[in-house]
Amino acid sequence: MPGWSCLVTGAGGFLGQRVVCMLTQEEELQEIRALDKVFRPETREEFAKLQTKAKVTLLEGDILDAQYLRRACQGISVVIHTAAIIDVMGDIPRETIMDVNLKGTQNLLEACVQASVPAFIYTSSVEVAGPSSYKEIIVNGTEEEQRENTSSHPYPYSKKMVEKAVLAANGRTLKDGGTLHTCSLRPMYIYGEGSQFLSYIIINALKNNAILTYTGKFSIANPVYVSNGAWAHVLAARGLRDPKKSPNIQGQFYYISDDTPHQSFCDLVYHLSKDWGLRLYSGWIPPPPLLYWLGFLLEVVSFLLRPIYNYQPPFTRHLITVSNTVFTFSYKKAQRDLGYEPLVSWEEAREKTSEWIGSLVQQHKGTLNTKIQ
């Protein structure tokens, strides 16, 4: 697979950064174009330090700018599209989410057609499959089951509509007469050092002297470590470019998990942070049905106050649904078609994430020379 180039959107994000870093190890890769709306100074510094033969080009531009995307795609062999607005709390207007997630992806697909980019990999989400209700129970689900989230919440709805658009674009004729090949990856909840969501939970735990458990105590999930999620994207890029593997991958979607133990979200946070003295909240937690209706009341209060005050509820019905269900999926199809095997074990992932959490603890509680006993 001689001389190729890759555009990564959302390259300044949690997953996108890892994808860029992992691509630098790919043979014959001549250029990586890292696209995001804005890059933080520390991200620019990290990319500048990358040891790679490939040219790394940072592009700052809006995914809603169709002309800019067309220029960014010129001469590119593979697009890895990780950029998206993620919203579980209902903080962001529905129109904004649909514009960026759906319209932005449609712009990018059209740019690929016009610039004759033959391979397109989309970072979807397990939320395309659900859960649609806190009562839903899925254990080791597979792609063959064709599950679809029926929620009207803008984030899972947008991801579902985008994935349909991406897979429907498979087989489109490119401007140069070639063919566009697409596939979609559905990672589980992604954790690891640098996670904004984990950072939010840990900082709140430090303020409250405990890890609050109303969003996760009653769940069973199989999260994926960020480097393993990024590795699946690299393998998908290899696969779509390999004529022998490509027919099996084209137009397909894949669940991406790893060997992180199936556990509740609260237990995951506890196992990642216990070395630093953080403990789970031990008081009474309302069961999911009560939490769900409390979430509904909080949303009503937020809606009624909106003309005079921007009240952000501590949790919503959507958050309770996604964080208090039994919802796990197998990665066997990715193993079969992409050759996917997790690069990082649970033990190593836990250790690396725990070290990062330790730096957060030090930052917010003062310098700690020894672990809290």
XYZ file of C-alpha atoms in Angstrom:
373
model
C 0.000 0.000 0.000
C 2.502 2.592 -1.173
C 2.451 6.314 -0.519
C -0.771 7.328 1.193
C -2.116 10.243 3.219
C -4.806 10.590 5.903
C -7.094 13.383 7.112
C -8.262 13.085 10.721
C -11.139 15.340 11.803
C -11.636 16.151 15.469
C -7.871 15.686 15.753
C -7.634 17.890 18.842
C -10.147 15.761 20.722
C -9.684 12.939 23.218
C -9.879 10.129 20.629
C -8.673 12.105 17.603
C -5.322 12.910 19.215
C -4.688 9.205 19.851
C -5.595 8.339 16.280
C -3.082 10.900 14.964
C -0.340 9.653 17.296
C -0.979 6.020 16.296
C -0.981 6.826 12.581
C 2.594 8.134 12.845
C 3.761 4.518 13.140
C 2.169 3.479 9.823
C 4.553 2.562 7.033
C 4.343 4.431 3.718
C 2.213 7.156 5.304
C 3.400 10.409 3.761
C 1.129 12.973 5.401
C -1.315 13.272 8.286
C -3.645 16.262 8.132
C -5.041 16.941 11.582
C -8.223 19.020 11.354
C -10.102 20.705 14.199
C -11.887 23.973 14.764
C -9.254 25.113 17.273
C -6.170 23.385 18.685
C -5.167 23.934 22.303
C -1.518 25.064 22.752
C -0.657 21.823 24.579
C -2.052 19.779 21.659
C 0.040 21.730 19.168
C 3.066 21.083 21.371
C 2.320 17.350 21.544
C 1.949 17.046 17.769
C 5.180 19.010 17.241
C 7.052 16.399 19.300
C 5.823 13.418 17.279
C 8.610 11.215 15.949
C 7.478 10.361 12.436
C 8.613 10.333 8.822
C 5.161 11.514 7.792
C 4.437 15.206 7.476
C 1.965 16.325 10.155
C -0.132 19.305 9.034
C -2.468 21.067 11.471
C -5.581 22.571 9.916
C -7.965 24.823 11.814
C -11.334 25.038 10.112
C -15.068 24.598 10.536
C -16.638 21.318 9.462
C -19.644 23.344 8.273
C -17.422 25.139 5.733
C -17.885 22.943 2.650
C -15.262 24.782 0.566
C -12.654 24.471 3.301
C -13.319 20.723 3.607
C -12.912 20.253 -0.115
C -9.479 21.904 0.013
C -8.533 19.840 3.097
C -9.402 16.610 1.253
C -7.330 17.292 -1.859
C -4.753 14.535 -2.366
C -5.988 12.508 0.631
C -6.275 8.698 0.543
C -8.245 8.083 3.756
C -10.517 10.234 5.935
C -10.991 9.266 9.591
C -13.927 11.313 10.857
C -13.943 11.563 14.670
C -15.289 15.128 14.966
C -18.678 15.435 16.693
C -20.573 17.249 19.392
C -21.133 14.892 22.320
C -23.945 15.905 24.649
C -25.567 13.730 27.340
C -26.800 16.572 29.544
C -28.899 18.477 27.033
C -26.716 21.584 27.358
C -26.376 22.182 23.619
C -29.235 23.229 21.298
C -30.584 20.407 19.137
C -30.059 22.457 15.968
C -26.349 22.898 16.758
C -25.854 19.170 17.344
C -27.657 18.235 14.129
C -25.759 20.864 12.135
C -22.298 19.766 13.267
C -22.884 16.021 13.476
C -25.130 15.469 10.453
C -24.669 18.436 8.110
C -20.925 18.537 8.841
C -20.561 14.855 7.934
C -22.620 15.308 4.767
C -20.276 18.169 3.818
C -17.280 15.918 4.433
C -18.692 13.028 2.397
C -19.352 15.403 -0.506
C -15.821 16.792 -0.183
C -14.489 13.229 -0.435
C -16.482 12.673 -3.638
C -15.279 15.938 -5.188
C -11.651 15.371 -4.110
C -11.785 11.653 -5.062
C -10.952 10.306 -1.591
C -11.580 6.540 -1.783
C -11.835 5.583 1.919
C -13.948 7.059 4.736
C -14.033 5.791 8.353
C -16.646 7.209 10.697
C -16.470 7.256 14.491
C -20.004 6.357 15.456
C -21.186 5.389 18.956
C -22.731 2.470 20.808
C -25.608 4.892 21.430
C -26.745 4.268 17.852
C -27.913 0.890 19.187
C -29.286 2.240 22.468
C -30.155 2.016 25.244
C -33.602 3.356 24.434
C -34.847 2.677 27.966
C -33.295 2.183 31.416
C -35.114 -1.189 31.438
C -33.159 -2.476 28.431
C -30.764 -5.399 29.020
C -28.198 -6.397 26.377
C -25.340 -8.790 27.161
C -22.585 -9.310 24.550
C -24.698 -7.880 21.746
C -23.591 -8.325 18.126
C -23.889 -6.419 14.869
C -26.199 -9.088 13.413
C -28.929 -8.083 15.897
C -29.404 -4.744 14.074
C -30.462 -2.805 17.178
C -31.571 0.810 16.786
C -31.962 3.496 19.420
C -35.505 4.898 19.412
C -34.622 7.852 21.660
C -35.347 11.340 20.364
C -32.425 12.816 22.332
C -30.394 14.835 19.809
C -27.014 13.156 20.399
C -27.925 9.480 19.764
C -30.432 10.531 17.092
C -27.768 12.553 15.263
C -25.233 9.705 15.477
C -27.812 7.241 14.142
C -28.693 9.479 11.191
C -25.022 10.189 10.426
C -24.081 6.506 10.449
C -26.916 5.746 8.027
C -25.650 8.503 5.719
C -22.057 7.232 5.900
C -22.943 3.613 5.159
C -25.356 4.659 2.399
C -22.484 6.591 0.765
C -20.511 3.364 0.340
C -20.179 2.707 -3.385
C -20.648 6.323 -4.526
C -18.777 7.259 -7.661
C -15.919 9.685 -7.112
C -15.130 12.613 -9.388
C -12.173 10.748 -10.909
C -14.355 7.701 -11.631
C -13.209 5.725 -8.592
C -15.442 4.413 -5.822
C -15.926 5.636 -2.258
C -15.682 2.901 0.394
C -16.966 3.583 3.898
C -17.288 1.857 7.260
C -18.396 2.863 10.747
C -16.953 2.069 14.183
C -19.155 2.095 17.289
C -16.888 2.437 20.341
C -18.238 1.762 23.810
C -17.781 4.483 26.469
C -14.161 5.588 25.960
C -11.981 6.129 29.019
C -8.334 6.889 29.670
C -5.984 9.709 30.528
C -7.239 13.008 29.165
C -10.935 12.134 29.311
C -12.952 15.297 30.019
C -15.835 13.235 31.419
C -13.534 11.371 33.820
C -11.929 14.644 34.815
C -15.371 16.089 35.594
C -16.273 13.073 37.775
C -12.957 13.115 39.655
C -13.072 16.866 40.361
C -16.642 16.492 41.660
C -15.540 13.545 43.788
C -12.807 15.678 45.347
C -15.334 18.400 46.135
C -17.827 15.944 47.648
C -15.292 13.587 49.273
C -16.862 10.678 47.381
C -17.577 9.451 43.863
C -21.265 10.238 43.323
C -23.050 7.139 42.098
C -26.483 8.246 40.878
C -25.213 8.005 37.297
C -23.793 4.544 37.120
C -24.393 2.387 40.186
C -26.993 0.174 38.489
C -25.186 -0.293 35.154
C -23.131 -3.051 33.586
C -21.001 -1.784 30.706
C -17.845 -2.753 28.815
C -15.885 0.485 28.302
C -12.959 0.695 25.885
C -9.563 2.240 26.615
C -8.840 5.185 24.326
C -5.709 3.700 22.716
C -7.594 0.522 21.830
C -10.373 2.602 20.288
C -7.794 4.525 18.245
C -6.098 1.296 17.156
C -9.386 0.034 15.687
C -9.498 3.160 13.496
C -5.979 2.520 12.196
C -6.890 -1.083 11.383
C -10.036 0.077 9.589
C -7.896 2.451 7.500
C -5.576 -0.418 6.624
C -8.512 -2.659 5.801
C -10.333 -0.257 3.486
C -7.079 0.278 1.571
C -6.306 -3.450 1.268
C -8.067 -5.001 -1.759
C -8.088 -8.420 -0.050
C -9.795 -7.194 3.141
C -11.761 -4.272 1.753
C -14.832 -6.132 0.376
C -15.581 -7.533 3.848
C -15.400 -4.087 5.475
C -17.147 -1.848 2.949
C -20.502 -0.559 4.185
C -20.150 -2.340 7.533
C -20.319 -1.162 11.155
C -18.370 -2.588 14.094
C -18.691 -2.497 17.869
C -15.346 -1.618 19.445
C -14.656 -2.739 22.996
C -11.702 -4.428 24.682
C -10.923 -6.647 27.676
C -11.824 -4.075 30.322
C -13.980 -6.066 32.808
C -17.723 -5.677 32.446
C -18.727 -3.541 35.417
C -20.800 -0.580 36.491
C -19.613 2.897 35.545
C -19.183 3.646 39.246
C -17.015 0.587 39.797
C -14.905 1.560 36.774
C -14.254 5.029 38.214
C -13.524 3.494 41.616
C -11.005 0.986 40.205
C -9.297 3.773 38.273
C -9.095 6.178 41.232
C -8.941 4.080 44.424
C -5.150 4.393 44.653
C -5.680 8.078 45.368
C -8.087 7.694 48.259
C -11.304 8.233 46.333
C -14.242 6.140 47.506
C -17.768 5.491 46.294
C -20.630 7.347 47.933
C -22.077 4.939 50.514
C -25.464 6.592 51.120
C -28.827 5.594 49.671
C -29.252 6.054 45.930
C -32.746 6.097 44.405
C -33.456 3.233 41.952
C -33.398 4.023 38.186
C -37.190 4.485 37.784
C -37.206 7.176 40.487
C -34.012 8.768 39.135
C -35.561 8.828 35.655
C -38.648 10.730 36.804
C -36.561 13.052 38.960
C -34.583 13.769 35.806
C -37.843 14.554 34.000
C -38.872 17.023 36.736
C -35.460 18.700 36.605
C -35.773 19.064 32.823
C -39.214 20.664 33.260
C -37.775 23.122 35.803
C -34.937 23.930 33.406
C -37.397 24.512 30.550
C -39.650 26.772 32.645
C -36.730 28.847 33.933
C -35.068 29.212 30.537
C -36.540 32.661 29.713
C -35.004 34.140 32.874
C -32.259 31.746 34.010
C -30.116 29.068 32.380
C -30.544 26.249 34.915
C -28.494 23.142 34.122
C -29.874 20.036 35.898
C -27.325 17.759 37.643
C -28.711 14.880 35.586
C -31.276 14.204 32.856
C -33.433 11.292 31.729
C -30.952 10.566 28.943
C -28.003 10.436 31.341
C -29.886 8.106 33.697
C -30.834 5.868 30.761
C -27.340 5.505 29.295
C -25.613 5.142 32.672
C -27.925 2.728 34.507
C -28.532 -0.104 32.051
C -26.986 -3.507 31.357
C -25.524 -2.835 27.910
C -22.477 -4.762 26.665
C -21.264 -5.728 23.189
C -18.786 -8.156 21.644
C -15.886 -7.079 19.403
C -15.707 -10.439 17.566
C -16.784 -9.004 14.198
C -13.996 -6.383 14.365
C -11.639 -9.184 15.365
C -12.697 -11.226 12.330
C -12.813 -8.502 9.649
C -10.297 -5.900 10.872
C -7.869 -8.190 12.690
C -8.619 -6.134 15.793
C -7.025 -7.206 19.067
C -6.720 -4.723 21.949
C -3.185 -3.313 22.101
C -3.438 -2.346 25.770
C -4.511 -4.745 28.528
C -6.956 -3.766 31.271
C -4.104 -3.816 33.816
C -1.988 -1.398 31.773
C -4.987 0.803 30.928
C -5.943 0.980 34.620
C -2.382 1.850 35.627
C -1.977 4.607 33.030
C -5.375 6.135 33.758
C -4.784 5.939 37.501
C -1.482 7.807 37.152
C -3.260 10.558 35.229
C -6.011 10.740 37.863
C -3.255 11.092 40.449
C -2.047 14.211 38.650
C -5.606 15.601 38.801
C -5.755 14.904 42.528
C -2.427 16.661 43.062
C -3.575 19.590 40.985
C -6.794 20.069 42.954
C -5.737 19.046 46.444
C -2.187 20.280 46.509
C 0.983 18.315 45.963
C 0.753 14.719 47.211
C 4.082 13.018 47.695
C 2.580 9.710 48.720
C -0.656 7.984 47.906
C -3.463 8.538 50.376
C -3.800 5.521 52.612
